[in-house]
Short mmCIF file of C-alpha atoms in Angstrom, two decimals:
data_model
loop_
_atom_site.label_atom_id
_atom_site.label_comp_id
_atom_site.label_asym_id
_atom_site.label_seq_id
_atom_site.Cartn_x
_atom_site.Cartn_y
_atom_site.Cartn_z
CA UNK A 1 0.00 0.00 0.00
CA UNK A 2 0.95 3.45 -0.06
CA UNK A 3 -0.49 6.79 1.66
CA UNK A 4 -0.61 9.95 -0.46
CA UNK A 5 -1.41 12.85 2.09
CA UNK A 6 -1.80 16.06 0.70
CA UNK A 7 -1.39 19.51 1.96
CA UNK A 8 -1.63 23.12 1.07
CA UNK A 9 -5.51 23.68 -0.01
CA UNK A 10 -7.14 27.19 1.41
CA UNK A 11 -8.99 30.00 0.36
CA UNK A 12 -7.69 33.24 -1.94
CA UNK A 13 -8.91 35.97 -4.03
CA UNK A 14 -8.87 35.25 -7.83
CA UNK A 15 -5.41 36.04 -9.28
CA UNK A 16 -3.62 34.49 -6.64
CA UNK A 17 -1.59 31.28 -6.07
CA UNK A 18 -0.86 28.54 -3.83
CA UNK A 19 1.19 25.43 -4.08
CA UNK A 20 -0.32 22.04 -3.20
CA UNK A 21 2.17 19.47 -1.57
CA UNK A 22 1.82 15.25 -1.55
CA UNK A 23 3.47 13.60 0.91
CA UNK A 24 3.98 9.85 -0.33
CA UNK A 25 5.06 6.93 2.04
CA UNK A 26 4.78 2.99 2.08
CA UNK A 27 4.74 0.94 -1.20
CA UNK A 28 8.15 2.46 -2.17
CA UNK A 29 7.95 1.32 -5.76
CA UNK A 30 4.64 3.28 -6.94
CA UNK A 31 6.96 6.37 -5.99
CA UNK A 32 8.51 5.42 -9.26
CA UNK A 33 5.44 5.00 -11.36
CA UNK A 34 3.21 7.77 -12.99
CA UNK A 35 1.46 10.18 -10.49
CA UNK A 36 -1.19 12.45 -10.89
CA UNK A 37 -3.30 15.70 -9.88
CA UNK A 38 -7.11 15.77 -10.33
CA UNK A 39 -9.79 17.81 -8.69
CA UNK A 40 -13.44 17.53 -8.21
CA UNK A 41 -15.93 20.33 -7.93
CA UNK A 42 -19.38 19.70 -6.53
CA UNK A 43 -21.66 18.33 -8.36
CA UNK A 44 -18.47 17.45 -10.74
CA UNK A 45 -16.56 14.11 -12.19
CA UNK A 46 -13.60 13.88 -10.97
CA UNK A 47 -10.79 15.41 -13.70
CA UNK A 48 -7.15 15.13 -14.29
CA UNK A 49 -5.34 18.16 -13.50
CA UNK A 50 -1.40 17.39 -14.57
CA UNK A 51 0.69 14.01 -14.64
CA UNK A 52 4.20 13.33 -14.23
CA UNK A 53 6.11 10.23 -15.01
CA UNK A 54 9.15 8.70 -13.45
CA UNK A 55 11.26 10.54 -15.81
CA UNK A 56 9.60 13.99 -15.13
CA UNK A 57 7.92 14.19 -18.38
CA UNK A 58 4.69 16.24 -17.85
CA UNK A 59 1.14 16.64 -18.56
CA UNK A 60 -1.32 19.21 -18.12
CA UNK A 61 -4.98 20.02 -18.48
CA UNK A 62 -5.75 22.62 -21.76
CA UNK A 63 -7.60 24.10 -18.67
CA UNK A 64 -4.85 24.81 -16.40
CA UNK A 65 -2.04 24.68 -19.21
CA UNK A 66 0.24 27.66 -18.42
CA UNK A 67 -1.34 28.09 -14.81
CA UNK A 68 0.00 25.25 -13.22
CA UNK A 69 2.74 23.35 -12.63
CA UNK A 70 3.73 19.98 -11.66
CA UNK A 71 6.75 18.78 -9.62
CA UNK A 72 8.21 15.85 -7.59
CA UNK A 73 10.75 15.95 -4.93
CA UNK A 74 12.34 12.38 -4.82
CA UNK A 75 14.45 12.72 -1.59
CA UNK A 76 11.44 14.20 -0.08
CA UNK A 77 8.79 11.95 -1.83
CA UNK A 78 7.13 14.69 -2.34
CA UNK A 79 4.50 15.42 -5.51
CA UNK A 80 3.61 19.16 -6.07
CA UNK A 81 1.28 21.40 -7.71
CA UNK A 82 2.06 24.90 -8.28
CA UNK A 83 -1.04 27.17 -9.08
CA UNK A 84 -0.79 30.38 -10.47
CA UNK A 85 -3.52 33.27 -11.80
CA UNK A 86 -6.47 31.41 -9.66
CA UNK A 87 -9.75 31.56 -11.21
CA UNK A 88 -13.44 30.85 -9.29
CA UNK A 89 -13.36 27.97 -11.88
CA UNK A 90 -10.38 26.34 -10.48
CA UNK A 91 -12.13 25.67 -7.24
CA UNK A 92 -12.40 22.19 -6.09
CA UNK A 93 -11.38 19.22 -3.66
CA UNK A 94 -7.23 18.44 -5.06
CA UNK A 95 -6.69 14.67 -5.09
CA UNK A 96 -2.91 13.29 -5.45
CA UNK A 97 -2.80 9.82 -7.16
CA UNK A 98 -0.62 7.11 -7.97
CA UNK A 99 -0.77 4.55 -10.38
CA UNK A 100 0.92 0.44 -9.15
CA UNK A 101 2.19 0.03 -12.89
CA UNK A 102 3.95 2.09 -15.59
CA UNK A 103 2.63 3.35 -18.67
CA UNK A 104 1.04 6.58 -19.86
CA UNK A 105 -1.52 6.93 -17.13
CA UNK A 106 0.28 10.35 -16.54
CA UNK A 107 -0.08 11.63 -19.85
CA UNK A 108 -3.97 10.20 -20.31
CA UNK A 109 -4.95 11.35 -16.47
CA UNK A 110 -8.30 8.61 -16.40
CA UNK A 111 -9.29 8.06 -12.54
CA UNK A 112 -9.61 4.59 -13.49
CA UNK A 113 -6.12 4.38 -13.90
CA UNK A 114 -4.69 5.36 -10.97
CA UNK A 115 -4.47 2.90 -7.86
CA UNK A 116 -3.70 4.77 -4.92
CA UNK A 117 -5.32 8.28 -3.44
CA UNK A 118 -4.86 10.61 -1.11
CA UNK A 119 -8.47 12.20 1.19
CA UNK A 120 -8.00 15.45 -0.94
CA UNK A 121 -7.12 19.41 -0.27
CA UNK A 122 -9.88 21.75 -0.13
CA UNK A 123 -8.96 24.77 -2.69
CA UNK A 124 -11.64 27.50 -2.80
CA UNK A 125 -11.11 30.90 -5.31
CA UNK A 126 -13.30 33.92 -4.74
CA UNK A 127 -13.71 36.72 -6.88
#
């Protein structure tokens, strides 16, 4: 198993920017496979946000493409998304995700993909 625990969620005006951290521990191994960012708004699906692969090669949403940022720390274990010029649309609950095998689950960001998730990071943008 492994525990994705994310951290960094809050409120701010629109324009603004925060940066969401994932803490990953346990199954060692998935640290190494493709990881993930989605988010879910009420009354939402769940979408993919930005992927990143073992190798750092990224993906990210048309939506948040040029916004946001993805990142991992491996001596920290740590997965990050950096959010920039905050919109009322970009509020949502911020999963972190992690996929058992590899592949290009980073790159096609399905939920169905993705084995392991972390309870979520509240992010909420007024205007």
């Amino acid at each position: 198993q492994m525990q994705l625990v994310e951290s960094g969620g809050g409120s701010v005006q629109a324009g603004g920017s925060l940066r969401l951290s994932c803490a990953a521990s346990g199954y060692s191994y998935s640290w190494y496979k493709p990881m993930g960012w989605f988010r879910q708004a009420p009354g939402k699906e769940r979408e993919g946000v930005a992927g990143i692969d073992s190798d750092g090669r990224q993906s990210i949403a048309d939506s948040v493409k040029g916004r946001f940022t993805i990142s991992k720390d491996n001596a920290k274990r740590t997965l990050y998304l950096q959010m920039t010029s905050l919109t009322p649309e970009d509020t949502a609950m911020y999963y972190c995700a992690a996929d058992r095998e590899s592949g290009d689950s980073w790159r096609r960001l399905s939920v169905p993909d993705f084995d392991y998730w972390g309870q979520g990071t509240q992010v909420t943008v007024s205007s």
